[in-house]
């Protein structure tokens, strides 16, 4: 009987013998491992690597920021009136010179009124040369100036101010919702109501004037015009006060909106003021002509000149010219599209160079100085040309302007978002050395403590307690307990203080 037959007949015994053999193999393996470990400990065979701490030092001399490339000379031209685009004379990319017309808004009606005003001025000047001013011309001037005054007030109040005073466009807060002074808002409501109450009866009186209207009727309409013009002037003065009361801390889009509103109010005030002067001159001319006094010629000339200047200013708002030499960067509207006050009509980028408008952390404001070198987009050199004196209260960052050193040799384009590294001012004190970002495998973290290892002359591990900061991915910040001249053991898993190692 062979052994295989025997094992088949005694299966229980065979299983027992197999289990015993496995157990003996496990015990032998563990004894061999312990023996190997003892040999490793005795011979110092545990291999570790040493790395320089300076390789992980955070560069404390550099301030990082993000910004946008701009032209040093850049003009954003916005509409000061409401009218459709009638012609576009320059396209994006075209070179333009200072004073060149880029586009025009519809202005045929203004040109017609200006031609009429110039004709009236020429007539007044001719009458002055001959020393005579007829009563008929004074009456005609009175009627025309009353009509012009109504048009000016109606356009300024209903056509311009009402767009944003109480009911702005969808998604935009009106002026009344932005002002915190309740008394000022109440006054604006009262001013606008008073003016509205004047407009309808005033228009009826103005429209009723004809060539046969007597002098008293004309003088009465002029007197009524003075009252309404004074009411309009008060409304625009109070609107200007409201705009100036708004906080300076606002977003760039809100700041642009408010700037457009201020331009509208300023234009309206000038228009009303010009109309008021013209009405006063017309009233004086009519009274003098009625009395037969020769000095009415000078008053007529002054009135005609005021009318011409007012219309010339109104026409200028419809002709968009470049204030600088450069290239057209944007023309958002097309022919026929309506421009409202504050609408961007064109942008011109000058050829004087590029700059970056960047925002750095408010904590770094003391470390950024004018004239400091900077690196833009990792390669382009620049110099800090301006630093805001305080932190922006909206984004809690400090605004820094960086001039690009050689703009012609870069690939930077206006509007591009870039990262910026600014050479910071030298630091002193505890934080001058900066901090370190070590791989987590190089730091041993235990409850209540964290440390790194170096080795001494006997090739034994020396523990150094450290203070930890933020974790960033596979790295952890060490804020103290480490120096540039240290050579740190890596990795530290299963290592203990005093253990002998073999450093590579």
Tab-separated table of C-alpha atoms in Angstrom:
chain	number	residue	atom	x	y	z
A	1	UNK	CA	0.000	0.000	0.000
A	2	UNK	CA	1.563	3.337	-1.081
A	3	UNK	CA	1.340	6.675	0.834
A	4	UNK	CA	-1.374	8.157	-1.416
A	5	UNK	CA	-3.679	5.221	-0.745
A	6	UNK	CA	-2.955	5.575	2.951
A	7	UNK	CA	-3.817	9.306	2.955
A	8	UNK	CA	-7.065	8.700	1.133
A	9	UNK	CA	-8.134	6.199	3.743
A	10	UNK	CA	-7.107	8.517	6.615
A	11	UNK	CA	-8.327	11.943	5.345
A	12	UNK	CA	-8.773	13.480	8.791
A	13	UNK	CA	-5.188	12.754	9.708
A	14	UNK	CA	-3.981	14.185	6.407
A	15	UNK	CA	-5.894	17.449	6.888
A	16	UNK	CA	-4.469	17.857	10.399
A	17	UNK	CA	-0.911	17.379	9.151
A	18	UNK	CA	-1.452	20.037	6.412
A	19	UNK	CA	-2.711	22.633	8.914
A	20	UNK	CA	0.267	21.999	11.210
A	21	UNK	CA	2.636	22.487	8.256
A	22	UNK	CA	1.070	25.865	7.344
A	23	UNK	CA	1.308	27.130	10.948
A	24	UNK	CA	4.976	26.153	11.136
A	25	UNK	CA	5.673	28.056	7.901
A	26	UNK	CA	4.011	31.255	9.245
A	27	UNK	CA	6.018	31.057	12.485
A	28	UNK	CA	9.229	30.542	10.543
A	29	UNK	CA	8.451	33.557	8.308
A	30	UNK	CA	7.845	35.873	11.288
A	31	UNK	CA	11.066	34.733	12.962
A	32	UNK	CA	12.957	35.427	9.749
A	33	UNK	CA	11.390	38.936	9.498
A	34	UNK	CA	12.336	39.757	13.075
A	35	UNK	CA	15.834	38.532	12.429
A	36	UNK	CA	16.025	40.691	9.296
A	37	UNK	CA	14.702	43.707	11.188
A	38	UNK	CA	17.268	43.142	13.885
A	39	UNK	CA	19.947	42.975	11.260
A	40	UNK	CA	18.551	46.209	9.651
A	41	UNK	CA	18.568	47.980	13.024
A	42	UNK	CA	21.976	46.782	13.964
A	43	UNK	CA	23.534	47.587	10.613
A	44	UNK	CA	21.612	50.972	10.083
A	45	UNK	CA	20.241	49.681	6.775
A	46	UNK	CA	17.024	51.746	6.709
A	47	UNK	CA	17.387	53.946	3.643
A	48	UNK	CA	16.095	57.537	3.764
A	49	UNK	CA	16.499	60.592	1.545
A	50	UNK	CA	17.608	64.060	2.597
A	51	UNK	CA	16.110	67.159	0.947
A	52	UNK	CA	17.039	70.817	1.365
A	53	UNK	CA	14.423	72.848	3.254
A	54	UNK	CA	15.187	75.848	1.025
A	55	UNK	CA	13.666	73.952	-1.917
A	56	UNK	CA	10.244	74.241	-0.261
A	57	UNK	CA	10.472	77.832	0.902
A	58	UNK	CA	7.551	80.060	-0.042
A	59	UNK	CA	8.857	83.187	-1.818
A	60	UNK	CA	7.931	85.892	0.689
A	61	UNK	CA	9.436	88.625	-1.480
A	62	UNK	CA	6.808	88.332	-4.235
A	63	UNK	CA	3.264	89.710	-4.192
A	64	UNK	CA	0.817	87.937	-6.483
A	65	UNK	CA	-2.140	89.657	-8.121
A	66	UNK	CA	-4.559	89.313	-11.032
A	67	UNK	CA	-5.334	92.097	-13.462
A	68	UNK	CA	-6.487	93.256	-16.879
A	69	UNK	CA	-4.406	94.724	-19.692
A	70	UNK	CA	-5.353	98.302	-20.602
A	71	UNK	CA	-4.052	101.009	-22.894
A	72	UNK	CA	-2.333	103.878	-21.082
A	73	UNK	CA	-4.340	106.262	-23.255
A	74	UNK	CA	-7.828	104.910	-23.844
A	75	UNK	CA	-11.026	106.842	-24.485
A	76	UNK	CA	-14.505	105.388	-24.011
A	77	UNK	CA	-16.896	107.716	-25.818
A	78	UNK	CA	-20.472	107.661	-24.503
A	79	UNK	CA	-23.644	109.261	-25.733
A	80	UNK	CA	-24.810	112.490	-24.102
A	81	UNK	CA	-28.188	112.481	-25.793
A	82	UNK	CA	-30.875	110.155	-27.117
A	83	UNK	CA	-30.856	109.613	-30.887
A	84	UNK	CA	-30.352	106.837	-33.465
A	85	UNK	CA	-26.980	106.305	-35.174
A	86	UNK	CA	-27.049	107.903	-38.638
A	87	UNK	CA	-23.533	107.094	-39.906
A	88	UNK	CA	-20.359	105.245	-38.875
A	89	UNK	CA	-17.112	106.566	-40.335
A	90	UNK	CA	-14.533	104.226	-38.715
A	91	UNK	CA	-14.518	100.496	-38.044
A	92	UNK	CA	-12.813	98.402	-35.375
A	93	UNK	CA	-9.077	98.302	-36.047
A	94	UNK	CA	-8.990	101.540	-38.042
A	95	UNK	CA	-6.350	104.131	-37.117
A	96	UNK	CA	-7.819	107.520	-36.202
A	97	UNK	CA	-6.366	110.909	-35.313
A	98	UNK	CA	-7.453	113.345	-32.612
A	99	UNK	CA	-10.514	115.236	-33.847
A	100	UNK	CA	-11.521	112.652	-36.473
A	101	UNK	CA	-15.256	111.901	-36.626
A	102	UNK	CA	-15.968	108.259	-35.753
A	103	UNK	CA	-19.766	108.324	-35.973
A	104	UNK	CA	-22.755	110.660	-35.982
A	105	UNK	CA	-26.174	110.468	-34.397
A	106	UNK	CA	-29.241	111.724	-36.239
A	107	UNK	CA	-29.114	115.543	-36.095
A	108	UNK	CA	-30.894	116.929	-39.174
A	109	UNK	CA	-33.434	118.773	-37.016
A	110	UNK	CA	-30.682	120.356	-34.928
A	111	UNK	CA	-28.789	121.476	-38.046
A	112	UNK	CA	-31.966	123.070	-39.423
A	113	UNK	CA	-32.569	124.986	-36.192
A	114	UNK	CA	-28.919	126.022	-36.105
A	115	UNK	CA	-29.111	127.390	-39.649
A	116	UNK	CA	-32.187	129.372	-38.636
A	117	UNK	CA	-30.428	130.689	-35.534
A	118	UNK	CA	-27.407	131.754	-37.578
A	119	UNK	CA	-29.687	133.555	-39.999
A	120	UNK	CA	-31.308	135.392	-37.069
A	121	UNK	CA	-27.862	136.356	-35.793
A	122	UNK	CA	-26.844	137.671	-39.202
A	123	UNK	CA	-30.044	139.704	-39.362
A	124	UNK	CA	-29.452	141.157	-35.901
A	125	UNK	CA	-25.891	142.065	-36.785
A	126	UNK	CA	-27.057	143.701	-40.041
A	127	UNK	CA	-29.633	145.730	-38.181
A	128	UNK	CA	-26.970	146.771	-35.704
A	129	UNK	CA	-24.811	148.029	-38.575
A	130	UNK	CA	-27.676	150.141	-39.902
A	131	UNK	CA	-28.620	151.258	-36.404
A	132	UNK	CA	-32.214	150.139	-36.672
A	133	UNK	CA	-34.090	147.256	-35.126
A	134	UNK	CA	-37.676	146.899	-36.154
A	135	UNK	CA	-40.456	146.075	-33.746
A	136	UNK	CA	-41.449	143.219	-36.041
A	137	UNK	CA	-38.055	141.480	-35.651
A	138	UNK	CA	-38.249	141.853	-31.863
A	139	UNK	CA	-41.730	140.311	-31.866
A	140	UNK	CA	-40.539	137.427	-34.053
A	141	UNK	CA	-37.545	136.901	-31.762
A	142	UNK	CA	-39.795	136.814	-28.688
A	143	UNK	CA	-42.077	134.204	-30.231
A	144	UNK	CA	-39.161	132.020	-31.405
A	145	UNK	CA	-37.315	132.182	-28.089
A	146	UNK	CA	-40.434	131.171	-26.166
A	147	UNK	CA	-40.876	128.148	-28.440
A	148	UNK	CA	-37.192	127.209	-28.158
A	149	UNK	CA	-37.391	127.483	-24.378
A	150	UNK	CA	-40.341	125.097	-24.201
A	151	UNK	CA	-38.531	122.571	-26.442
A	152	UNK	CA	-35.412	122.774	-24.257
A	153	UNK	CA	-37.282	122.154	-21.002
A	154	UNK	CA	-39.486	119.424	-22.451
A	155	UNK	CA	-36.487	117.543	-23.873
A	156	UNK	CA	-34.373	118.003	-20.732
A	157	UNK	CA	-37.062	116.882	-18.272
A	158	UNK	CA	-39.210	114.376	-20.128
A	159	UNK	CA	-36.671	113.196	-22.685
A	160	UNK	CA	-33.594	112.918	-20.443
A	161	UNK	CA	-34.105	113.260	-16.671
A	162	UNK	CA	-37.231	111.072	-16.501
A	163	UNK	CA	-35.245	108.115	-17.884
A	164	UNK	CA	-33.537	107.607	-14.555
A	165	UNK	CA	-35.003	109.954	-11.923
A	166	UNK	CA	-37.800	107.700	-10.639
A	167	UNK	CA	-38.215	104.923	-13.209
A	168	UNK	CA	-34.945	103.680	-14.692
A	169	UNK	CA	-34.559	100.917	-17.266
A	170	UNK	CA	-35.276	97.317	-16.299
A	171	UNK	CA	-32.602	95.932	-14.005
A	172	UNK	CA	-31.224	99.400	-13.118
A	173	UNK	CA	-32.059	101.191	-9.874
A	174	UNK	CA	-33.432	104.713	-10.466
A	175	UNK	CA	-31.736	107.681	-8.857
A	176	UNK	CA	-34.499	108.021	-6.261
A	177	UNK	CA	-33.791	104.485	-4.980
A	178	UNK	CA	-30.082	105.182	-4.547
A	179	UNK	CA	-30.336	108.334	-2.415
A	180	UNK	CA	-30.600	107.793	1.351
A	181	UNK	CA	-31.766	111.367	2.181
A	182	UNK	CA	-35.574	111.091	2.339
A	183	UNK	CA	-36.033	114.885	2.410
A	184	UNK	CA	-34.025	115.239	-0.784
A	185	UNK	CA	-36.156	112.597	-2.523
A	186	UNK	CA	-39.341	114.367	-1.382
A	187	UNK	CA	-37.964	117.615	-2.788
A	188	UNK	CA	-37.201	115.966	-6.129
A	189	UNK	CA	-40.779	114.643	-6.319
A	190	UNK	CA	-42.119	118.125	-5.521
A	191	UNK	CA	-39.833	119.774	-8.095
A	192	UNK	CA	-40.865	117.366	-10.835
A	193	UNK	CA	-44.587	117.706	-10.005
A	194	UNK	CA	-44.337	121.522	-10.070
A	195	UNK	CA	-42.637	121.476	-13.458
A	196	UNK	CA	-45.154	119.035	-14.912
A	197	UNK	CA	-48.002	121.297	-13.766
A	198	UNK	CA	-46.377	124.215	-15.612
A	199	UNK	CA	-45.650	122.457	-18.913
A	200	UNK	CA	-49.160	121.931	-20.334
A	201	UNK	CA	-50.500	125.505	-19.851
A	202	UNK	CA	-47.135	126.937	-20.943
A	203	UNK	CA	-47.208	124.924	-24.169
A	204	UNK	CA	-50.768	126.052	-24.846
A	205	UNK	CA	-49.700	129.700	-24.509
A	206	UNK	CA	-46.610	129.225	-26.681
A	207	UNK	CA	-48.576	127.406	-29.392
A	208	UNK	CA	-51.183	130.160	-29.434
A	209	UNK	CA	-48.658	132.820	-30.512
A	210	UNK	CA	-48.998	134.043	-34.120
A	211	UNK	CA	-47.741	136.891	-36.253
A	212	UNK	CA	-50.727	138.936	-35.108
A	213	UNK	CA	-50.230	138.391	-31.367
A	214	UNK	CA	-49.977	141.740	-29.616
A	215	UNK	CA	-46.970	142.842	-27.587
A	216	UNK	CA	-48.638	142.320	-24.225
A	217	UNK	CA	-49.443	138.705	-25.135
A	218	UNK	CA	-45.831	138.129	-26.191
A	219	UNK	CA	-44.468	139.728	-23.019
A	220	UNK	CA	-46.866	137.622	-20.948
A	221	UNK	CA	-45.616	134.373	-22.532
A	222	UNK	CA	-42.009	135.455	-21.975
A	223	UNK	CA	-42.758	136.152	-18.315
A	224	UNK	CA	-44.437	132.751	-18.007
A	225	UNK	CA	-41.383	131.182	-19.681
A	226	UNK	CA	-39.062	132.717	-17.077
A	227	UNK	CA	-41.096	131.153	-14.261
A	228	UNK	CA	-41.066	127.678	-15.831
A	229	UNK	CA	-37.361	127.915	-16.653
A	230	UNK	CA	-36.607	128.790	-13.027
A	231	UNK	CA	-38.639	125.763	-11.919
A	232	UNK	CA	-36.722	123.514	-14.315
A	233	UNK	CA	-33.413	124.941	-13.128
A	234	UNK	CA	-34.324	124.112	-9.507
A	235	UNK	CA	-35.226	120.532	-10.474
A	236	UNK	CA	-31.880	119.989	-12.200
A	237	UNK	CA	-29.951	121.639	-9.359
A	238	UNK	CA	-31.587	119.264	-6.836
A	239	UNK	CA	-30.948	116.276	-9.139
A	240	UNK	CA	-27.291	117.273	-9.298
A	241	UNK	CA	-27.174	117.473	-5.486
A	242	UNK	CA	-28.702	113.986	-5.276
A	243	UNK	CA	-26.117	112.544	-7.669
A	244	UNK	CA	-23.250	114.146	-5.760
A	245	UNK	CA	-24.558	112.691	-2.486
A	246	UNK	CA	-24.099	109.094	-3.656
A	247	UNK	CA	-21.345	107.068	-2.044
A	248	UNK	CA	-18.080	106.847	-3.961
A	249	UNK	CA	-17.802	103.140	-3.050
A	250	UNK	CA	-19.682	101.419	-5.861
A	251	UNK	CA	-19.065	98.861	-8.565
A	252	UNK	CA	-17.487	99.896	-11.858
A	253	UNK	CA	-20.784	99.361	-13.696
A	254	UNK	CA	-22.712	101.539	-11.197
A	255	UNK	CA	-19.978	104.192	-11.385
A	256	UNK	CA	-20.327	104.273	-15.182
A	257	UNK	CA	-24.125	104.585	-14.875
A	258	UNK	CA	-23.875	107.470	-12.393
A	259	UNK	CA	-21.263	109.192	-14.571
A	260	UNK	CA	-23.671	109.027	-17.521
A	261	UNK	CA	-26.495	110.471	-15.408
A	262	UNK	CA	-24.271	113.333	-14.261
A	263	UNK	CA	-23.466	114.151	-17.883
A	264	UNK	CA	-27.182	114.229	-18.719
A	265	UNK	CA	-27.997	116.556	-15.803
A	266	UNK	CA	-25.058	118.830	-16.620
A	267	UNK	CA	-26.187	119.043	-20.249
A	268	UNK	CA	-29.787	119.728	-19.198
A	269	UNK	CA	-28.721	122.512	-16.846
A	270	UNK	CA	-26.686	124.138	-19.614
A	271	UNK	CA	-29.595	123.877	-22.047
A	272	UNK	CA	-32.050	125.423	-19.593
A	273	UNK	CA	-29.573	128.139	-18.659
A	274	UNK	CA	-29.065	129.036	-22.327
A	275	UNK	CA	-32.811	129.133	-22.931
A	276	UNK	CA	-33.267	131.359	-19.902
A	277	UNK	CA	-30.676	133.838	-21.171
A	278	UNK	CA	-32.295	133.850	-24.628
A	279	UNK	CA	-35.766	134.534	-23.177
A	280	UNK	CA	-34.425	137.368	-21.036
A	281	UNK	CA	-32.709	138.928	-24.060
A	282	UNK	CA	-35.862	138.569	-26.168
A	283	UNK	CA	-37.935	140.214	-23.437
A	284	UNK	CA	-35.481	143.123	-23.246
A	285	UNK	CA	-35.375	143.483	-27.039
A	286	UNK	CA	-39.158	143.574	-27.338
A	287	UNK	CA	-39.547	146.123	-24.546
A	288	UNK	CA	-36.835	148.346	-26.015
A	289	UNK	CA	-38.242	148.095	-29.534
A	290	UNK	CA	-41.686	148.928	-28.191
A	291	UNK	CA	-40.183	151.998	-26.497
A	292	UNK	CA	-38.211	152.938	-29.607
A	293	UNK	CA	-34.803	152.747	-27.896
A	294	UNK	CA	-31.825	152.085	-30.216
A	295	UNK	CA	-29.980	149.876	-27.713
A	296	UNK	CA	-32.282	146.977	-28.605
A	297	UNK	CA	-29.895	146.023	-31.417
A	298	UNK	CA	-27.234	144.868	-28.988
A	299	UNK	CA	-29.786	142.848	-27.017
A	300	UNK	CA	-30.987	141.180	-30.214
A	301	UNK	CA	-27.441	140.247	-31.159
A	302	UNK	CA	-26.782	138.815	-27.707
A	303	UNK	CA	-29.992	136.796	-27.872
A	304	UNK	CA	-29.167	135.467	-31.341
A	305	UNK	CA	-25.621	134.556	-30.308
A	306	UNK	CA	-26.911	132.649	-27.271
A	307	UNK	CA	-29.268	130.695	-29.505
A	308	UNK	CA	-26.466	129.789	-31.919
A	309	UNK	CA	-24.126	128.657	-29.140
A	310	UNK	CA	-26.835	126.551	-27.512
A	311	UNK	CA	-27.620	124.745	-30.769
A	312	UNK	CA	-23.926	124.301	-31.609
A	313	UNK	CA	-23.445	122.596	-28.231
A	314	UNK	CA	-26.469	120.405	-28.884
A	315	UNK	CA	-25.128	119.477	-32.333
A	316	UNK	CA	-21.684	118.645	-30.926
A	317	UNK	CA	-23.250	115.961	-28.721
A	318	UNK	CA	-24.365	114.096	-31.844
A	319	UNK	CA	-20.931	114.085	-33.510
A	320	UNK	CA	-18.526	111.620	-31.890
A	321	UNK	CA	-14.873	112.496	-32.469
A	322	UNK	CA	-11.717	110.789	-31.233
A	323	UNK	CA	-9.935	112.811	-28.540
A	324	UNK	CA	-6.632	110.977	-29.123
A	325	UNK	CA	-4.534	109.366	-31.848
A	326	UNK	CA	-4.951	105.591	-31.809
A	327	UNK	CA	-6.997	102.669	-33.074
A	328	UNK	CA	-10.717	102.015	-32.803
A	329	UNK	CA	-11.248	99.156	-30.329
A	330	UNK	CA	-15.060	99.020	-30.279
A	331	UNK	CA	-18.124	100.410	-32.075
A	332	UNK	CA	-21.011	98.555	-30.382
A	333	UNK	CA	-23.971	100.072	-32.253
A	334	UNK	CA	-24.993	99.810	-35.900
A	335	UNK	CA	-26.617	102.404	-38.131
A	336	UNK	CA	-30.235	102.900	-37.088
A	337	UNK	CA	-29.815	101.614	-33.529
A	338	UNK	CA	-30.874	103.980	-30.763
A	339	UNK	CA	-28.277	105.484	-28.432
A	340	UNK	CA	-29.412	106.574	-24.984
A	341	UNK	CA	-27.517	108.860	-22.591
A	342	UNK	CA	-24.555	106.905	-21.216
A	343	UNK	CA	-24.500	104.327	-24.039
A	344	UNK	CA	-20.984	103.414	-25.208
A	345	UNK	CA	-20.588	104.635	-28.792
A	346	UNK	CA	-16.899	103.933	-29.435
A	347	UNK	CA	-13.622	103.053	-27.705
A	348	UNK	CA	-10.255	104.307	-28.943
A	349	UNK	CA	-7.006	102.762	-27.734
A	350	UNK	CA	-4.009	105.087	-27.878
A	351	UNK	CA	-0.506	104.199	-29.045
A	352	UNK	CA	1.255	105.437	-25.911
A	353	UNK	CA	1.704	101.939	-24.483
A	354	UNK	CA	0.041	99.321	-22.281
A	355	UNK	CA	-0.550	98.951	-18.578
A	356	UNK	CA	-2.102	96.382	-16.279
A	357	UNK	CA	-4.751	97.346	-13.727
A	358	UNK	CA	-4.292	94.681	-11.023
A	359	UNK	CA	-5.765	93.993	-7.587
A	360	UNK	CA	-3.583	92.511	-4.821
A	361	UNK	CA	-4.518	91.309	-1.357
A	362	UNK	CA	-5.131	94.119	1.099
A	363	UNK	CA	-2.601	92.482	3.446
A	364	UNK	CA	0.172	93.253	0.935
A	365	UNK	CA	-0.434	96.995	0.589
A	366	UNK	CA	2.592	97.873	2.751
A	367	UNK	CA	4.862	95.693	0.584
A	368	UNK	CA	4.009	97.233	-2.803
A	369	UNK	CA	5.876	100.401	-3.748
A	370	UNK	CA	5.889	102.637	-6.787
A	371	UNK	CA	8.764	101.731	-9.108
A	372	UNK	CA	8.900	98.085	-8.020
A	373	UNK	CA	9.611	95.593	-10.842
A	374	UNK	CA	6.874	93.160	-11.839
A	375	UNK	CA	6.468	90.164	-14.114
A	376	UNK	CA	3.278	89.931	-16.183
A	377	UNK	CA	1.893	86.618	-17.473
A	378	UNK	CA	5.086	84.880	-16.362
A	379	UNK	CA	7.390	86.551	-18.899
A	380	UNK	CA	6.597	90.200	-19.677
A	381	UNK	CA	8.448	92.798	-17.617
A	382	UNK	CA	6.758	95.825	-16.070
A	383	UNK	CA	7.098	98.479	-13.379
A	384	UNK	CA	4.573	99.556	-10.730
A	385	UNK	CA	3.475	103.070	-11.737
A	386	UNK	CA	0.786	103.682	-9.112
A	387	UNK	CA	-0.500	102.138	-5.886
A	388	UNK	CA	-3.856	103.033	-4.324
A	389	UNK	CA	-3.375	104.644	-0.891
A	390	UNK	CA	-6.039	102.430	0.697
A	391	UNK	CA	-7.883	99.156	0.291
A	392	UNK	CA	-10.973	99.186	-1.916
A	393	UNK	CA	-13.961	98.772	0.399
A	394	UNK	CA	-15.919	96.763	-2.179
A	395	UNK	CA	-13.469	93.956	-2.956
A	396	UNK	CA	-11.085	94.473	0.015
A	397	UNK	CA	-8.110	94.599	-2.355
A	398	UNK	CA	-5.519	97.234	-3.229
A	399	UNK	CA	-5.473	98.591	-6.788
A	400	UNK	CA	-2.056	98.554	-8.469
A	401	UNK	CA	-1.198	99.982	-11.897
A	402	UNK	CA	1.746	98.367	-13.716
A	403	UNK	CA	3.291	99.910	-16.839
A	404	UNK	CA	4.425	97.364	-19.449
A	405	UNK	CA	8.125	97.980	-20.179
A	406	UNK	CA	8.241	96.953	-23.867
A	407	UNK	CA	4.648	96.722	-25.127
A	408	UNK	CA	5.706	96.356	-28.778
A	409	UNK	CA	7.619	93.156	-27.976
A	410	UNK	CA	4.815	91.336	-26.188
A	411	UNK	CA	1.717	89.431	-27.180
A	412	UNK	CA	-0.449	91.259	-24.650
A	413	UNK	CA	-3.746	92.660	-25.923
A	414	UNK	CA	-6.130	95.147	-24.369
A	415	UNK	CA	-8.761	93.411	-22.243
A	416	UNK	CA	-6.645	90.310	-21.594
A	417	UNK	CA	-6.724	88.874	-18.053
A	418	UNK	CA	-3.222	88.214	-16.703
A	419	UNK	CA	-1.458	87.149	-13.523
A	420	UNK	CA	1.150	89.481	-12.044
A	421	UNK	CA	4.115	88.883	-9.709
A	422	UNK	CA	5.338	92.093	-8.029
A	423	UNK	CA	8.690	92.345	-6.262
A	424	UNK	CA	7.658	93.189	-2.707
A	425	UNK	CA	9.487	95.453	-0.293
A	426	UNK	CA	11.911	93.650	2.077
A	427	UNK	CA	10.467	92.506	5.385
A	428	UNK	CA	11.828	92.462	8.905
A	429	UNK	CA	10.776	90.631	12.043
A	430	UNK	CA	9.444	87.172	12.695
A	431	UNK	CA	7.756	86.766	9.331
A	432	UNK	CA	10.671	87.954	7.200
A	433	UNK	CA	11.805	84.443	6.385
A	434	UNK	CA	8.436	83.466	5.018
A	435	UNK	CA	7.055	79.957	5.343
A	436	UNK	CA	7.595	76.554	3.734
A	437	UNK	CA	5.306	74.183	1.865
A	438	UNK	CA	6.552	70.652	2.551
A	439	UNK	CA	5.205	67.397	1.119
A	440	UNK	CA	2.961	65.863	3.777
A	441	UNK	CA	5.132	62.724	3.746
A	442	UNK	CA	8.015	64.801	5.176
A	443	UNK	CA	6.109	65.865	8.313
A	444	UNK	CA	5.211	63.522	11.155
A	445	UNK	CA	1.915	64.535	12.709
A	446	UNK	CA	0.860	63.051	16.042
A	447	UNK	CA	-1.800	64.123	18.539
A	448	UNK	CA	-0.687	67.442	20.023
A	449	UNK	CA	2.532	67.736	18.020
A	450	UNK	CA	4.097	67.822	14.568
A	451	UNK	CA	7.762	67.517	13.702
A	452	UNK	CA	10.353	66.865	11.049
A	453	UNK	CA	13.598	64.868	11.208
A	454	UNK	CA	17.203	65.675	10.438
A	455	UNK	CA	20.190	63.385	11.102
A	456	UNK	CA	23.217	64.023	13.317
A	457	UNK	CA	26.859	63.027	12.940
A	458	UNK	CA	26.052	59.533	14.200
A	459	UNK	CA	23.429	59.057	11.458
A	460	UNK	CA	20.627	59.130	14.030
A	461	UNK	CA	17.312	60.939	13.651
A	462	UNK	CA	16.871	64.292	15.414
A	463	UNK	CA	13.335	65.581	15.962
A	464	UNK	CA	12.376	69.239	15.365
A	465	UNK	CA	8.898	70.401	16.380
A	466	UNK	CA	7.190	72.662	13.825
A	467	UNK	CA	4.092	74.830	13.592
A	468	UNK	CA	1.697	73.976	10.794
A	469	UNK	CA	-0.458	76.208	8.609
A	470	UNK	CA	-2.731	75.556	5.649
A	471	UNK	CA	-2.916	72.338	3.659
A	472	UNK	CA	-2.729	72.687	-0.132
A	473	UNK	CA	-3.167	69.379	-1.929
A	474	UNK	CA	-0.266	67.055	-1.032
A	475	UNK	CA	1.622	69.878	0.673
A	476	UNK	CA	1.310	71.443	4.126
A	477	UNK	CA	2.514	74.859	5.233
A	478	UNK	CA	5.158	75.055	7.986
A	479	UNK	CA	5.223	78.529	9.514
A	480	UNK	CA	7.951	78.047	12.154
A	481	UNK	CA	10.517	75.553	13.408
A	482	UNK	CA	12.366	75.225	10.099
A	483	UNK	CA	15.288	77.005	8.417
A	484	UNK	CA	16.783	77.137	4.926
A	485	UNK	CA	20.018	75.339	5.938
A	486	UNK	CA	18.222	72.212	7.208
A	487	UNK	CA	18.361	68.917	5.306
A	488	UNK	CA	15.097	67.150	6.013
A	489	UNK	CA	14.510	63.397	6.114
A	490	UNK	CA	11.994	62.108	3.563
A	491	UNK	CA	9.724	60.236	4.050
A	492	UNK	CA	9.108	60.018	7.790
A	493	UNK	CA	6.734	57.033	7.889
A	494	UNK	CA	7.596	54.503	10.640
A	495	UNK	CA	10.609	56.554	11.763
A	496	UNK	CA	11.296	57.444	15.401
A	497	UNK	CA	13.642	59.874	17.156
A	498	UNK	CA	17.076	58.398	17.771
A	499	UNK	CA	16.719	55.711	15.111
A	500	UNK	CA	19.859	55.094	13.039
A	501	UNK	CA	19.371	55.487	9.286
A	502	UNK	CA	21.362	55.344	6.117
A	503	UNK	CA	20.947	58.646	4.242
A	504	UNK	CA	21.229	58.788	0.497
